[in-house]
């Protein structure tokens, strides 16, 4: 009975981790869509050059911030559940932070 509960708990943790990772992937795809919309038409908007704001690029950067936060949460979840993905998640988090920094210029 104890073995069953342990395995069931581990499986639940893995399902939760997988669900969180899928959510981050969806956010990334959504953010990429906003970046593409900006690159196609948003940068033509005169207001962007005055204020530095544009709906699509702002949404892209907002999602990137959310992704960075979610990746930090995933790293903690991976550590707690002995999922050896810490280095990969750390690299993704670093890249996301660089994207945010570059977008602020």
CSV table of N, CA and C in Angstrom, one decimal:
chain,number,residue,atom,x,y,z
A,1,UNK,N,0.8,-1.2,0.0
A,1,UNK,CA,0.0,0.0,0.0
A,1,UNK,C,0.9,1.3,0.0
A,2,UNK,N,1.9,1.2,0.8
A,2,UNK,CA,2.8,2.4,0.9
A,2,UNK,C,3.5,2.6,-0.5
A,3,UNK,N,3.9,1.6,-1.2
A,3,UNK,CA,4.5,1.7,-2.5
A,3,UNK,C,3.6,2.3,-3.5
A,4,UNK,N,2.3,1.9,-3.4
A,4,UNK,CA,1.3,2.4,-4.3
A,4,UNK,C,1.1,3.9,-4.1
A,5,UNK,N,1.0,4.3,-2.9
A,5,UNK,CA,0.8,5.7,-2.6
A,5,UNK,C,2.0,6.6,-3.0
A,6,UNK,N,3.2,6.0,-2.8
A,6,UNK,CA,4.4,6.8,-3.2
A,6,UNK,C,4.4,6.9,-4.8
A,7,UNK,N,4.1,5.9,-5.5
A,7,UNK,CA,4.1,5.9,-6.9
A,7,UNK,C,3.0,6.8,-7.4
A,8,UNK,N,1.9,6.7,-6.8
A,8,UNK,CA,0.7,7.6,-7.2
A,8,UNK,C,1.1,9.1,-7.0
A,9,UNK,N,1.7,9.4,-5.9
A,9,UNK,CA,2.1,10.7,-5.6
A,9,UNK,C,3.1,11.2,-6.6
A,10,UNK,N,4.1,10.4,-6.9
A,10,UNK,CA,5.1,10.8,-7.9
A,10,UNK,C,4.4,11.0,-9.3
A,11,UNK,N,3.5,10.2,-9.7
A,11,UNK,CA,2.8,10.4,-10.9
A,11,UNK,C,2.0,11.6,-11.0
A,12,UNK,N,1.4,12.0,-9.9
A,12,UNK,CA,0.6,13.2,-9.8
A,12,UNK,C,1.5,14.4,-9.9
A,13,UNK,N,2.7,14.3,-9.3
A,13,UNK,CA,3.7,15.4,-9.4
A,13,UNK,C,4.2,15.6,-10.8
A,14,UNK,N,4.4,14.5,-11.5
A,14,UNK,CA,4.8,14.5,-12.9
A,14,UNK,C,3.7,15.1,-13.8
A,15,UNK,N,2.5,14.7,-13.6
A,15,UNK,CA,1.4,15.2,-14.4
A,15,UNK,C,1.3,16.7,-14.1
A,16,UNK,N,1.4,17.2,-12.9
A,16,UNK,CA,1.3,18.6,-12.6
A,16,UNK,C,2.5,19.3,-13.3
A,17,UNK,N,3.7,18.8,-13.2
A,17,UNK,CA,4.8,19.4,-13.9
A,17,UNK,C,4.6,19.5,-15.4
A,18,UNK,N,4.1,18.4,-15.9
A,18,UNK,CA,3.9,18.4,-17.4
A,18,UNK,C,2.8,19.4,-17.8
A,19,UNK,N,1.8,19.6,-17.0
A,19,UNK,CA,0.7,20.6,-17.3
A,19,UNK,C,1.3,22.0,-17.2
A,20,UNK,N,2.1,22.2,-16.2
A,20,UNK,CA,2.7,23.6,-16.0
A,20,UNK,C,3.6,23.9,-17.2
A,21,UNK,N,4.4,22.9,-17.6
A,21,UNK,CA,5.3,23.0,-18.8
A,21,UNK,C,4.5,23.3,-20.0
A,22,UNK,N,3.4,22.6,-20.2
A,22,UNK,CA,2.6,22.8,-21.4
A,22,UNK,C,2.0,24.2,-21.4
A,23,UNK,N,1.6,24.7,-20.3
A,23,UNK,CA,1.1,26.1,-20.2
A,23,UNK,C,2.2,27.1,-20.6
A,24,UNK,N,3.4,26.9,-20.2
A,24,UNK,CA,4.5,27.8,-20.5
A,24,UNK,C,4.7,27.7,-22.1
A,25,UNK,N,4.6,26.5,-22.6
A,25,UNK,CA,4.8,26.4,-24.1
A,25,UNK,C,3.7,27.2,-24.8
A,26,UNK,N,2.5,27.1,-24.3
A,26,UNK,CA,1.4,27.8,-25.0
A,26,UNK,C,1.6,29.3,-24.8
A,27,UNK,N,2.1,29.8,-23.7
A,27,UNK,CA,2.4,31.2,-23.5
A,27,UNK,C,3.5,31.7,-24.5
A,28,UNK,N,4.5,30.8,-24.7
A,28,UNK,CA,5.5,31.2,-25.6
A,28,UNK,C,5.0,31.3,-27.0
A,29,UNK,N,4.2,30.3,-27.4
A,29,UNK,CA,3.6,30.4,-28.8
A,29,UNK,C,2.7,31.6,-28.9
A,30,UNK,N,2.0,32.0,-27.9
A,30,UNK,CA,1.1,33.2,-28.0
A,30,UNK,C,2.0,34.4,-28.1
A,31,UNK,N,3.0,34.5,-27.3
A,31,UNK,CA,3.9,35.6,-27.3
A,31,UNK,C,4.6,35.8,-28.7
A,32,UNK,N,5.0,34.7,-29.3
A,32,UNK,CA,5.6,34.7,-30.6
A,32,UNK,C,4.6,35.3,-31.6
A,33,UNK,N,3.3,35.0,-31.5
A,33,UNK,CA,2.3,35.5,-32.4
A,33,UNK,C,2.2,37.0,-32.3
A,34,UNK,N,2.3,37.5,-31.0
A,34,UNK,CA,2.3,39.0,-30.8
A,34,UNK,C,3.5,39.7,-31.4
A,35,UNK,N,4.7,39.0,-31.3
A,35,UNK,CA,5.9,39.5,-31.9
A,35,UNK,C,5.8,39.6,-33.4
A,36,UNK,N,5.2,38.5,-34.0
A,36,UNK,CA,5.1,38.5,-35.4
A,36,UNK,C,4.1,39.6,-35.9
A,37,UNK,N,3.0,39.8,-35.2
A,37,UNK,CA,2.1,40.9,-35.5
A,37,UNK,C,2.8,42.3,-35.5
A,38,UNK,N,3.6,42.4,-34.4
A,38,UNK,CA,4.4,43.7,-34.3
A,38,UNK,C,5.3,43.9,-35.5
A,39,UNK,N,6.0,42.8,-35.8
A,39,UNK,CA,7.0,42.9,-36.9
A,39,UNK,C,6.3,43.1,-38.3
A,40,UNK,N,5.1,42.6,-38.4
A,40,UNK,CA,4.4,42.8,-39.7
A,40,UNK,C,3.8,44.2,-39.9
A,41,UNK,N,3.2,44.7,-38.8
A,41,UNK,CA,2.5,46.0,-38.9
A,41,UNK,C,2.7,46.9,-37.8
A,42,UNK,N,2.9,46.4,-36.6
A,42,UNK,CA,2.9,47.3,-35.4
A,42,UNK,C,4.0,48.4,-35.4
A,43,UNK,N,5.1,48.0,-36.0
A,43,UNK,CA,6.2,49.0,-36.0
A,43,UNK,C,6.0,50.1,-37.0
A,44,UNK,N,5.0,50.0,-37.8
A,44,UNK,CA,4.6,51.1,-38.7
A,44,UNK,C,3.8,52.2,-38.0
A,45,UNK,N,3.2,51.9,-36.9
A,45,UNK,CA,2.4,52.9,-36.1
A,45,UNK,C,3.2,54.0,-35.6
A,46,UNK,N,2.9,55.3,-36.0
A,46,UNK,CA,3.7,56.4,-35.6
A,46,UNK,C,3.7,56.6,-34.1
A,47,UNK,N,2.6,56.2,-33.4
A,47,UNK,CA,2.6,56.4,-32.0
A,47,UNK,C,3.7,55.6,-31.3
A,48,UNK,N,4.0,54.4,-31.9
A,48,UNK,CA,5.1,53.6,-31.3
A,48,UNK,C,6.4,54.4,-31.2
A,49,UNK,N,6.7,55.2,-32.2
A,49,UNK,CA,8.0,56.0,-32.2
A,49,UNK,C,7.9,57.2,-31.2
A,50,UNK,N,6.7,57.6,-30.9
A,50,UNK,CA,6.6,58.7,-30.0
A,50,UNK,C,6.6,58.2,-28.5
A,51,UNK,N,5.8,57.2,-28.2
A,51,UNK,CA,5.6,56.7,-26.9
A,51,UNK,C,6.4,55.5,-26.5
A,52,UNK,N,6.9,54.8,-27.5
A,52,UNK,CA,7.6,53.5,-27.3
A,52,UNK,C,6.6,52.4,-26.9
A,53,UNK,N,5.3,52.6,-27.0
A,53,UNK,CA,4.3,51.6,-26.7
A,53,UNK,C,3.6,51.2,-27.9
A,54,UNK,N,3.3,49.9,-28.0
A,54,UNK,CA,2.5,49.4,-29.0
A,54,UNK,C,1.8,48.1,-28.5
A,55,UNK,N,0.6,47.9,-28.8
A,55,UNK,CA,-0.2,46.8,-28.1
A,55,UNK,C,0.4,45.5,-28.3
A,56,UNK,N,0.8,45.1,-29.5
A,56,UNK,CA,1.4,43.8,-29.7
A,56,UNK,C,2.7,43.5,-29.0
A,57,UNK,N,3.6,44.5,-29.1
A,57,UNK,CA,4.9,44.3,-28.5
A,57,UNK,C,4.8,44.4,-27.0
A,58,UNK,N,3.9,45.2,-26.5
A,58,UNK,CA,3.6,45.2,-25.0
A,58,UNK,C,3.1,43.9,-24.5
A,59,UNK,N,2.2,43.3,-25.3
A,59,UNK,CA,1.7,42.0,-24.9
A,59,UNK,C,2.8,40.9,-25.0
A,60,UNK,N,3.6,41.0,-26.0
A,60,UNK,CA,4.8,40.1,-26.1
A,60,UNK,C,5.6,40.2,-24.9
A,61,UNK,N,6.0,41.4,-24.5
A,61,UNK,CA,6.9,41.6,-23.3
A,61,UNK,C,6.2,41.1,-22.0
A,62,UNK,N,4.9,41.4,-21.9
A,62,UNK,CA,4.2,41.0,-20.7
A,62,UNK,C,4.2,39.5,-20.6
A,63,UNK,N,3.9,38.8,-21.7
A,63,UNK,CA,4.0,37.3,-21.7
A,63,UNK,C,5.4,36.8,-21.4
A,64,UNK,N,6.4,37.5,-21.9
A,64,UNK,CA,7.8,37.0,-21.6
A,64,UNK,C,8.1,37.1,-20.1
A,65,UNK,N,7.6,38.2,-19.5
A,65,UNK,CA,7.8,38.3,-18.0
A,65,UNK,C,7.0,37.2,-17.3
A,66,UNK,N,5.8,36.9,-17.7
A,66,UNK,CA,5.1,35.8,-17.1
A,66,UNK,C,5.8,34.5,-17.3
A,67,UNK,N,6.3,34.3,-18.5
A,67,UNK,CA,7.1,33.0,-18.8
A,67,UNK,C,8.3,32.9,-17.9
A,68,UNK,N,9.0,34.0,-17.7
A,68,UNK,CA,10.2,34.0,-16.8
A,68,UNK,C,9.8,33.6,-15.4
A,69,UNK,N,8.7,34.1,-14.9
A,69,UNK,CA,8.2,33.8,-13.6
A,69,UNK,C,7.8,32.4,-13.5
A,70,UNK,N,7.1,31.9,-14.5
A,70,UNK,CA,6.6,30.5,-14.5
A,70,UNK,C,7.8,29.5,-14.6
A,71,UNK,N,8.8,29.9,-15.4
A,71,UNK,CA,10.0,29.0,-15.4
A,71,UNK,C,10.7,28.9,-14.1
A,72,UNK,N,10.7,30.0,-13.3
A,72,UNK,CA,11.3,29.9,-12.0
A,72,UNK,C,10.5,29.0,-11.1
A,73,UNK,N,9.1,29.0,-11.2
A,73,UNK,CA,8.3,28.1,-10.5
A,73,UNK,C,8.5,26.7,-10.9
A,74,UNK,N,8.6,26.5,-12.2
A,74,UNK,CA,8.9,25.1,-12.7
A,74,UNK,C,10.2,24.6,-12.2
A,75,UNK,N,11.2,25.4,-12.1
A,75,UNK,CA,12.5,25.0,-11.6
A,75,UNK,C,12.3,24.5,-10.1
A,76,UNK,N,11.6,25.2,-9.3
A,76,UNK,CA,11.4,24.8,-7.9
A,76,UNK,C,10.6,23.5,-7.9
A,77,UNK,N,9.6,23.4,-8.8
A,77,UNK,CA,8.8,22.2,-8.8
A,77,UNK,C,9.6,21.0,-9.2
A,78,UNK,N,10.5,21.2,-10.2
A,78,UNK,CA,11.4,20.1,-10.6
A,78,UNK,C,12.3,19.7,-9.5
A,79,UNK,N,12.9,20.6,-8.8
A,79,UNK,CA,13.8,20.3,-7.7
A,79,UNK,C,13.0,19.5,-6.6
A,80,UNK,N,11.8,19.9,-6.2
A,80,UNK,CA,11.0,19.2,-5.2
A,80,UNK,C,10.7,17.8,-5.6
A,81,UNK,N,10.5,17.6,-6.9
A,81,UNK,CA,10.1,16.3,-7.4
A,81,UNK,C,11.2,15.5,-8.0
A,82,UNK,N,12.4,15.9,-7.8
A,82,UNK,CA,13.6,15.2,-8.4
A,82,UNK,C,13.5,14.9,-9.9
A,83,UNK,N,13.0,16.0,-10.6
A,83,UNK,CA,13.0,16.0,-12.0
A,83,UNK,C,14.2,16.7,-12.5
A,84,UNK,N,15.1,16.0,-13.1
A,84,UNK,CA,16.4,16.5,-13.5
A,84,UNK,C,16.3,17.4,-14.7
A,85,UNK,N,15.7,18.5,-14.6
A,85,UNK,CA,15.6,19.5,-15.7
A,85,UNK,C,16.0,20.9,-15.3
A,86,UNK,N,16.7,20.9,-14.2
A,86,UNK,CA,17.0,22.2,-13.6
A,86,UNK,C,17.9,23.1,-14.5
A,87,UNK,N,18.9,22.5,-15.1
A,87,UNK,CA,19.8,23.2,-16.0
A,87,UNK,C,19.1,23.7,-17.2
A,88,UNK,N,18.3,22.9,-17.8
A,88,UNK,CA,17.5,23.3,-19.0
A,88,UNK,C,16.5,24.4,-18.7
A,89,UNK,N,15.9,24.3,-17.6
A,89,UNK,CA,14.9,25.4,-17.2
A,89,UNK,C,15.7,26.7,-16.8
A,90,UNK,N,16.8,26.5,-16.2
A,90,UNK,CA,17.6,27.7,-15.9
A,90,UNK,C,18.1,28.4,-17.2
A,91,UNK,N,18.5,27.6,-18.2
A,91,UNK,CA,18.8,28.2,-19.5
A,91,UNK,C,17.7,29.0,-20.2
A,92,UNK,N,16.5,28.3,-20.1
A,92,UNK,CA,15.3,29.0,-20.7
A,92,UNK,C,14.9,30.2,-19.9
A,93,UNK,N,15.1,30.2,-18.6
A,93,UNK,CA,14.8,31.4,-17.8
A,93,UNK,C,15.8,32.5,-18.1
A,94,UNK,N,17.0,32.2,-18.3
A,94,UNK,CA,18.0,33.2,-18.7
A,94,UNK,C,17.7,33.8,-20.0
A,95,UNK,N,17.4,33.0,-21.0
A,95,UNK,CA,17.0,33.5,-22.3
A,95,UNK,C,15.8,34.4,-22.3
A,96,UNK,N,14.8,34.0,-21.5
A,96,UNK,CA,13.6,34.8,-21.3
A,96,UNK,C,13.9,36.2,-20.7
A,97,UNK,N,14.8,36.2,-19.7
A,97,UNK,CA,15.2,37.4,-19.0
A,97,UNK,C,15.9,38.3,-20.0
A,98,UNK,N,16.8,37.7,-20.9
A,98,UNK,CA,17.5,38.5,-21.9
A,98,UNK,C,16.5,39.1,-22.9
A,99,UNK,N,15.5,38.4,-23.3
A,99,UNK,CA,14.5,38.9,-24.2
A,99,UNK,C,13.8,40.1,-23.6
A,100,UNK,N,13.4,40.0,-22.3
A,100,UNK,CA,12.8,41.1,-21.6
A,100,UNK,C,13.7,42.3,-21.6
A,101,UNK,N,14.9,42.1,-21.2
A,101,UNK,CA,15.9,43.2,-21.2
A,101,UNK,C,16.1,43.9,-22.5
A,102,UNK,N,16.2,43.1,-23.6
A,102,UNK,CA,16.4,43.6,-24.9
A,102,UNK,C,15.2,44.4,-25.4
A,103,UNK,N,14.0,43.9,-24.9
A,103,UNK,CA,12.8,44.6,-25.3
A,103,UNK,C,12.5,45.9,-24.6
A,104,UNK,N,13.2,46.1,-23.6
A,104,UNK,CA,13.1,47.4,-22.8
A,104,UNK,C,13.8,48.5,-23.5
A,105,UNK,N,14.7,48.2,-24.4
A,105,UNK,CA,15.5,49.3,-25.1
A,105,UNK,C,14.7,49.9,-26.2
